Short mmCIF file of C-alpha atoms in Angstrom, two decimals:
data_model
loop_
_atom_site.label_atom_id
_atom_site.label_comp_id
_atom_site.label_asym_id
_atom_site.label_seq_id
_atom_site.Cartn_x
_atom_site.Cartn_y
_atom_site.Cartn_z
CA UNK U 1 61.84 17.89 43.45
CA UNK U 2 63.29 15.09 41.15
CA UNK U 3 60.68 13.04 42.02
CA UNK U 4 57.95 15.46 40.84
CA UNK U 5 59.89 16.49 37.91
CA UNK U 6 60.32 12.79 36.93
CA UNK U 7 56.31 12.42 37.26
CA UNK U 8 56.13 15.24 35.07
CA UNK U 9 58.04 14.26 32.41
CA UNK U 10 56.37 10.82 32.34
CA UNK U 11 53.10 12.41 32.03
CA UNK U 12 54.24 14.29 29.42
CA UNK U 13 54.87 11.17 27.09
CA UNK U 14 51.71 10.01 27.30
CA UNK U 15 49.62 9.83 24.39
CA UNK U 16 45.90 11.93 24.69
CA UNK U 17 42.43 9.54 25.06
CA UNK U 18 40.88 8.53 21.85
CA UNK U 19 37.51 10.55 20.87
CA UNK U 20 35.76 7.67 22.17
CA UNK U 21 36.63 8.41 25.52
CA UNK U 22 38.74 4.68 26.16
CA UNK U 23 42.52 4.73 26.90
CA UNK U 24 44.79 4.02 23.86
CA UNK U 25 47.71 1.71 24.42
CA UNK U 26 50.77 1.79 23.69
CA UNK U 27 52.88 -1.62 23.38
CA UNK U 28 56.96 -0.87 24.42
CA UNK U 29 57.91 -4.20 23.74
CA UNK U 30 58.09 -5.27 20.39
CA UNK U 31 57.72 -9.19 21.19
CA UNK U 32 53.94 -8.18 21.67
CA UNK U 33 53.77 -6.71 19.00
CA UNK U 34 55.47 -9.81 17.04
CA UNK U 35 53.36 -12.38 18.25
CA UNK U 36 50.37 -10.54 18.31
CA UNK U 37 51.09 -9.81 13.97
CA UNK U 38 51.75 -13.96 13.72
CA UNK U 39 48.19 -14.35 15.37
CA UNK U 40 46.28 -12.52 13.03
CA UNK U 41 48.56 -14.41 10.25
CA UNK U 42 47.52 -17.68 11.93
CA UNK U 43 43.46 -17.18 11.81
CA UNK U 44 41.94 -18.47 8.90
CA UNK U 45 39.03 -16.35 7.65
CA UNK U 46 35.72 -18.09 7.02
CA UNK U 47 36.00 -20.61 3.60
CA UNK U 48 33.64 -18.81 0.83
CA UNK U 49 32.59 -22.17 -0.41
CA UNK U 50 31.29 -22.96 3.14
CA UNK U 51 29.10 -19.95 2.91
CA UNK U 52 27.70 -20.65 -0.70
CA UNK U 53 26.71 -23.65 -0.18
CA UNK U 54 24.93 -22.92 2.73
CA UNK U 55 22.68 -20.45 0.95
CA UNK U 56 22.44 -22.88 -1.47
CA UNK U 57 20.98 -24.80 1.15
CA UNK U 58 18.42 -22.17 2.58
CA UNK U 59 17.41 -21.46 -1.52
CA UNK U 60 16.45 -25.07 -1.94
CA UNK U 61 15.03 -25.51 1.33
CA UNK U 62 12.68 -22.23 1.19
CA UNK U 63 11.94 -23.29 -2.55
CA UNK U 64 11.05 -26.28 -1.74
CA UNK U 65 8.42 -24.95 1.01
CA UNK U 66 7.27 -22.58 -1.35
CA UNK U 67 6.88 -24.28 -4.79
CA UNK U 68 7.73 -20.87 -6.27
CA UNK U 69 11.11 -18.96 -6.76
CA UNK U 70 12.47 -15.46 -8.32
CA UNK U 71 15.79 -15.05 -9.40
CA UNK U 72 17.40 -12.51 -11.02
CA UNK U 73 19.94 -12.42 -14.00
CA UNK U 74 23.62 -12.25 -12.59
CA UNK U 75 24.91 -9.13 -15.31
CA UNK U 76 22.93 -5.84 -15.61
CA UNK U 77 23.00 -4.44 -19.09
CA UNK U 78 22.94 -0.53 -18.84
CA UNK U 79 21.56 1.59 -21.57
CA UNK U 80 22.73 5.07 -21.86
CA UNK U 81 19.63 7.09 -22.65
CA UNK U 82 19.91 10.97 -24.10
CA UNK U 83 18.50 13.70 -22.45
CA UNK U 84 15.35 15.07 -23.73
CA UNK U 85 16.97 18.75 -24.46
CA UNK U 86 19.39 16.21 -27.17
CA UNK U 87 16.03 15.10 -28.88
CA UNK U 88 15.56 16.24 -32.32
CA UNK U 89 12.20 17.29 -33.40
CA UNK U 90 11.44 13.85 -34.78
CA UNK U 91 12.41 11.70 -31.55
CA UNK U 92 10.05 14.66 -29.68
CA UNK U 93 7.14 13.49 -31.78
CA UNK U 94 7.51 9.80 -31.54
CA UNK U 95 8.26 10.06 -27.66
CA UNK U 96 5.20 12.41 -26.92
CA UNK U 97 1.66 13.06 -27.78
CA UNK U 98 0.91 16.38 -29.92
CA UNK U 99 -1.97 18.52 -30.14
CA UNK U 100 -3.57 17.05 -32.83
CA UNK U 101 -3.36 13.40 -31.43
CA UNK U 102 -4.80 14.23 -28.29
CA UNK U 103 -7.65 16.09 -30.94
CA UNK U 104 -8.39 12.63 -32.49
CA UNK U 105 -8.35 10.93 -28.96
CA UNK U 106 -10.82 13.00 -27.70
CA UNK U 107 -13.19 12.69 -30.57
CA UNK U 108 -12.57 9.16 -30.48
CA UNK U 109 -13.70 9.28 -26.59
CA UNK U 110 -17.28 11.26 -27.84
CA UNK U 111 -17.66 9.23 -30.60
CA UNK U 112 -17.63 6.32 -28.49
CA UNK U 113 -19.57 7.88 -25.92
CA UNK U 114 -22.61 8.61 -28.21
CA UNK U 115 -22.61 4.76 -28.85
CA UNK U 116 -22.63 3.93 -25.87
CA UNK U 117 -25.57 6.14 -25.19
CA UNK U 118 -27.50 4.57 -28.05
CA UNK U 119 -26.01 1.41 -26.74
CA UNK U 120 -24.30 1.06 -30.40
CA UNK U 121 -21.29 0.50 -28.67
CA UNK U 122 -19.19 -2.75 -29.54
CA UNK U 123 -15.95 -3.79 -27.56
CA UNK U 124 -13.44 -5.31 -29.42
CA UNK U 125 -8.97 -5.88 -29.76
CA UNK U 126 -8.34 -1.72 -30.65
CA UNK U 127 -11.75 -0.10 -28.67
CA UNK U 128 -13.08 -0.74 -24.92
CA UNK U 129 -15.35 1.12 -23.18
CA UNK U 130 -13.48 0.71 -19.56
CA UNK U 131 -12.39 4.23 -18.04
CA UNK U 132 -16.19 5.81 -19.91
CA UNK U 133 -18.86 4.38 -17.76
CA UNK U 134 -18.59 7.62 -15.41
CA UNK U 135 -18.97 9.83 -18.14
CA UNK U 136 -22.69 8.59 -18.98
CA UNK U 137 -25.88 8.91 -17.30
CA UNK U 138 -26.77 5.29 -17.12
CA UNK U 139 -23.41 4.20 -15.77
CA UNK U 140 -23.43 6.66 -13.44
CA UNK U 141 -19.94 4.76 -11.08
CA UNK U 142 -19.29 8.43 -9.74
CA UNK U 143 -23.25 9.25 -8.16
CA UNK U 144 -23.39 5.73 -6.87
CA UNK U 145 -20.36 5.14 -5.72
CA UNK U 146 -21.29 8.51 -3.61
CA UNK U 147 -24.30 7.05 -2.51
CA UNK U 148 -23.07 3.68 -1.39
CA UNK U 149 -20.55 5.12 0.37
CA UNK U 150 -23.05 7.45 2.20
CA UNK U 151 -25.27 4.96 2.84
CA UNK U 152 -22.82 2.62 4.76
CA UNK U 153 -21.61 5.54 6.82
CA UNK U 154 -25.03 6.15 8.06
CA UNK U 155 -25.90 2.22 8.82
CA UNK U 156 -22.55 2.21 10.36
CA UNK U 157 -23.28 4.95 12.88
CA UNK U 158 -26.96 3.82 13.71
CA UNK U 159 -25.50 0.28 14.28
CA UNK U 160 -23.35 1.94 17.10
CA UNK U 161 -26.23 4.07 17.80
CA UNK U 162 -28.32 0.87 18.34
CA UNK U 163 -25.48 -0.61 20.34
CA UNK U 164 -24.93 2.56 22.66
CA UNK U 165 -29.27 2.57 23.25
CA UNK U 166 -28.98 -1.03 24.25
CA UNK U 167 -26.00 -0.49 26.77
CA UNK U 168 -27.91 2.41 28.53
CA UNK U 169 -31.27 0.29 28.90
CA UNK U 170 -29.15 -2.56 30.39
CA UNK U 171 -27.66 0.40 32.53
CA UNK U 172 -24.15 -1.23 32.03
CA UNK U 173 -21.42 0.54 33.12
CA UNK U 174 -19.08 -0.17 30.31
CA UNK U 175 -19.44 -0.64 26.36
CA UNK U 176 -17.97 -2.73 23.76
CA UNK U 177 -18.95 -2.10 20.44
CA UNK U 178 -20.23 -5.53 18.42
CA UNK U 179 -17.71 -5.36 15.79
CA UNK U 180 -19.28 -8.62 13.86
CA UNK U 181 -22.25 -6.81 13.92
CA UNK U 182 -20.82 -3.57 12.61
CA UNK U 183 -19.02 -5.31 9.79
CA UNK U 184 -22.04 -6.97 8.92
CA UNK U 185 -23.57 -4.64 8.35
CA UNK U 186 -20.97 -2.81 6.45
CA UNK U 187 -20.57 -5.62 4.15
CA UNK U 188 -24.01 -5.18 2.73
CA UNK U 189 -23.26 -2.11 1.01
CA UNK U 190 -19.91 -3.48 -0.48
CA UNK U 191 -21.17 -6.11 -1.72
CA UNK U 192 -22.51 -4.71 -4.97
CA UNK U 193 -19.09 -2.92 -5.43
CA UNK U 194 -17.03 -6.33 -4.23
CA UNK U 195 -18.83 -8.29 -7.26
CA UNK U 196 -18.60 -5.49 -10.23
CA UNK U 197 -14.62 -5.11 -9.52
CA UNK U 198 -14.38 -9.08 -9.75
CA UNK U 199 -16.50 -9.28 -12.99
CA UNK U 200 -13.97 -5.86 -14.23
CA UNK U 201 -11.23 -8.25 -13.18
CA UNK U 202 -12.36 -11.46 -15.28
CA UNK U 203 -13.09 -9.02 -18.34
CA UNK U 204 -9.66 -7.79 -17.96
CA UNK U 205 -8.32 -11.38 -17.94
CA UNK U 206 -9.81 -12.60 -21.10
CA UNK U 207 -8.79 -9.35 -22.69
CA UNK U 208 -5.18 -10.31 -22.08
CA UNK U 209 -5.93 -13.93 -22.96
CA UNK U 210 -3.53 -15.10 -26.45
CA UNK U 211 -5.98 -17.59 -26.35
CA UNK U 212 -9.60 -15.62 -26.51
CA UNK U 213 -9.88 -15.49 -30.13
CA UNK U 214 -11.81 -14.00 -31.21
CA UNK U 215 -12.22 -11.26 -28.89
CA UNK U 216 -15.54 -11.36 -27.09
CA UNK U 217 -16.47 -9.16 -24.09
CA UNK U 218 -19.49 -8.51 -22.43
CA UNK U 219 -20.50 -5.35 -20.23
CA UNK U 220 -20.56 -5.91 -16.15
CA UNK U 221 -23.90 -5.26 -14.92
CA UNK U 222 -24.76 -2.24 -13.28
CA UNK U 223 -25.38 -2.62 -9.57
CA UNK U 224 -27.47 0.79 -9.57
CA UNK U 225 -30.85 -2.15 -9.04
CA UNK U 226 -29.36 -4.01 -6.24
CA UNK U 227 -27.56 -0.65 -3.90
CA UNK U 228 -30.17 0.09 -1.37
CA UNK U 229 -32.21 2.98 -1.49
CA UNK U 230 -30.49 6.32 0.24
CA UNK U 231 -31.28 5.93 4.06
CA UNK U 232 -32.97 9.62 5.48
CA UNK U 233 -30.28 11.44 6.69
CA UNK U 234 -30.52 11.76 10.71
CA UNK U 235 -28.21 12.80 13.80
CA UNK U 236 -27.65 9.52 15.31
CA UNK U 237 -28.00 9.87 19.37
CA UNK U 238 -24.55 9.03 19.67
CA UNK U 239 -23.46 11.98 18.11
CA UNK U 240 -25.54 14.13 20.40
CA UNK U 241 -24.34 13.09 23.39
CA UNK U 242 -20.92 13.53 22.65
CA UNK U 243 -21.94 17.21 21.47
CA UNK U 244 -23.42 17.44 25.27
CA UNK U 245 -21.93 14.69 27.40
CA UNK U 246 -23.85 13.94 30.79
CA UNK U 247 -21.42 15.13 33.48
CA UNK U 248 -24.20 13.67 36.14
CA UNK U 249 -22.81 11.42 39.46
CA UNK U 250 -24.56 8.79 38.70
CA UNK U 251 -23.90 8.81 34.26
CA UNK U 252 -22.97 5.50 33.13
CA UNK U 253 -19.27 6.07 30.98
CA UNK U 254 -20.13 5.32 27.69
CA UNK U 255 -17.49 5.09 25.20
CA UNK U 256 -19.01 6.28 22.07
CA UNK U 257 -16.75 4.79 18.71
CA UNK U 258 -15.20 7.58 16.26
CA UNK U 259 -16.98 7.08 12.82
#
């Protein structure tokens, strides 16, 4: 009975498990503990100046690979900035547009727009006519852009039409779509679009030019001539036979590419 009670007692004194599930540890002799505090008095952490100059190091070394560099200022300046409901009338005006400047923007817009129709229309520092073109009939961005797109979708799917026909006459049992081919044929409606946002892009460069003075700028020209005409809208075979695959023993798998 001492024995057990003695166990008891013992078990008593001892200190839970940690959350983590690992025994905690207790240290009864304080010479341990002693030695174990002069250790971590003993290590040394790791010298800052060590560590600066090795990113100095890695800076010049990537910088020097690159040719280029950002940095950033060391001190952030903060602003305090009020809330709009602290605005008095006249900060409201200056901040936002009213009714009757949006008025005289928009009959700046049709004024413009009937120039540009009677092809009156002169670009210069305070007036451009980018943002308008889809608002006239001769530009007309929005109907082609339609149709381009349209049209590459449907060359695009009788490609892979033409490509799925020639797999079944060489009775192969596998397909892999010609993706050259594909994007070849892709390309040839993007082309027109590729060349009128690079032309935008050059006009917008001179236009922030300090040095184009004085400021010249002439229109991009209107791809509407060189697009393709609309192709005649057809079901492409491919598209059938995944409406009605053939289930047949001897069917060849054909793996037909989502458009």
């Amino acid at each position: 009975m001492c024995i057990n009670q003695d166990k008891k007692s013992k078990s008593s004194r001892r200190r839970p498990r940690s959350s983590a599930g690992s025994p905690t540890t207790v240290f009864g002799n304080m010479d341990i503990v002693d030695k174990l505090h002069k250790g971590m008095q003993n290590e040394q952490p790791a010298s800052p100046k060590t560590t600066s100059e090795k990113r100095k190091t890695k800076k010049s070394s990537s910088a020097s690979r690159k040719g280029k560099s950002v940095s950033f200022f060391k001190e952030v300046t903060v602003r305090q900035v009020l809330h709009k409901n602290n605005f008095t009338e006249e900060e409201i005006c200056d901040s936002w547009f009213q009714a009757d400047e949006y008025t005289t923007i928009r009959k700046s817009v049709l004024k413009n727009l009937d120039l540009a129709k009677m092809d009156l229309f002169r670009e210069g520092p305070e007036s451009t006519y980018r943002g308008l073109e889809k608002y006239t009939s001769t530009g007309g961005i929005k109907e082609s852009i339609r149709r381009r797109r349209q049209d590459a979708i449907w060359s695009v799917l009788d490609e892979q039409d033409l490509q799925v026909d020639k797999a079944e006459e060489q009775q192969l049992t596998y397909l892999v779509y010609d993706d050259k081919a594909i994007r070849e044929v892709y390309k040839k409606h993007c082309r027109p679009t590729i060349d009128a946002a690079r032309c935008a892009g050059r006009l917008d460069a001179q236009a922030a030019s300090y040095e184009n003075e004085p400021f010249e700028q002439t229109r991009c020209p209107t791809d509407s001539k060189s697009t393709p005409p609309a192709a005649k809208k057809k079901t492409p075979a491919s598209i059938r036979r995944m409406g009605a695959p053939d289930t047949s023993p001897g069917a060849a798998p054909l793996i037909p590419m989502a458009a």
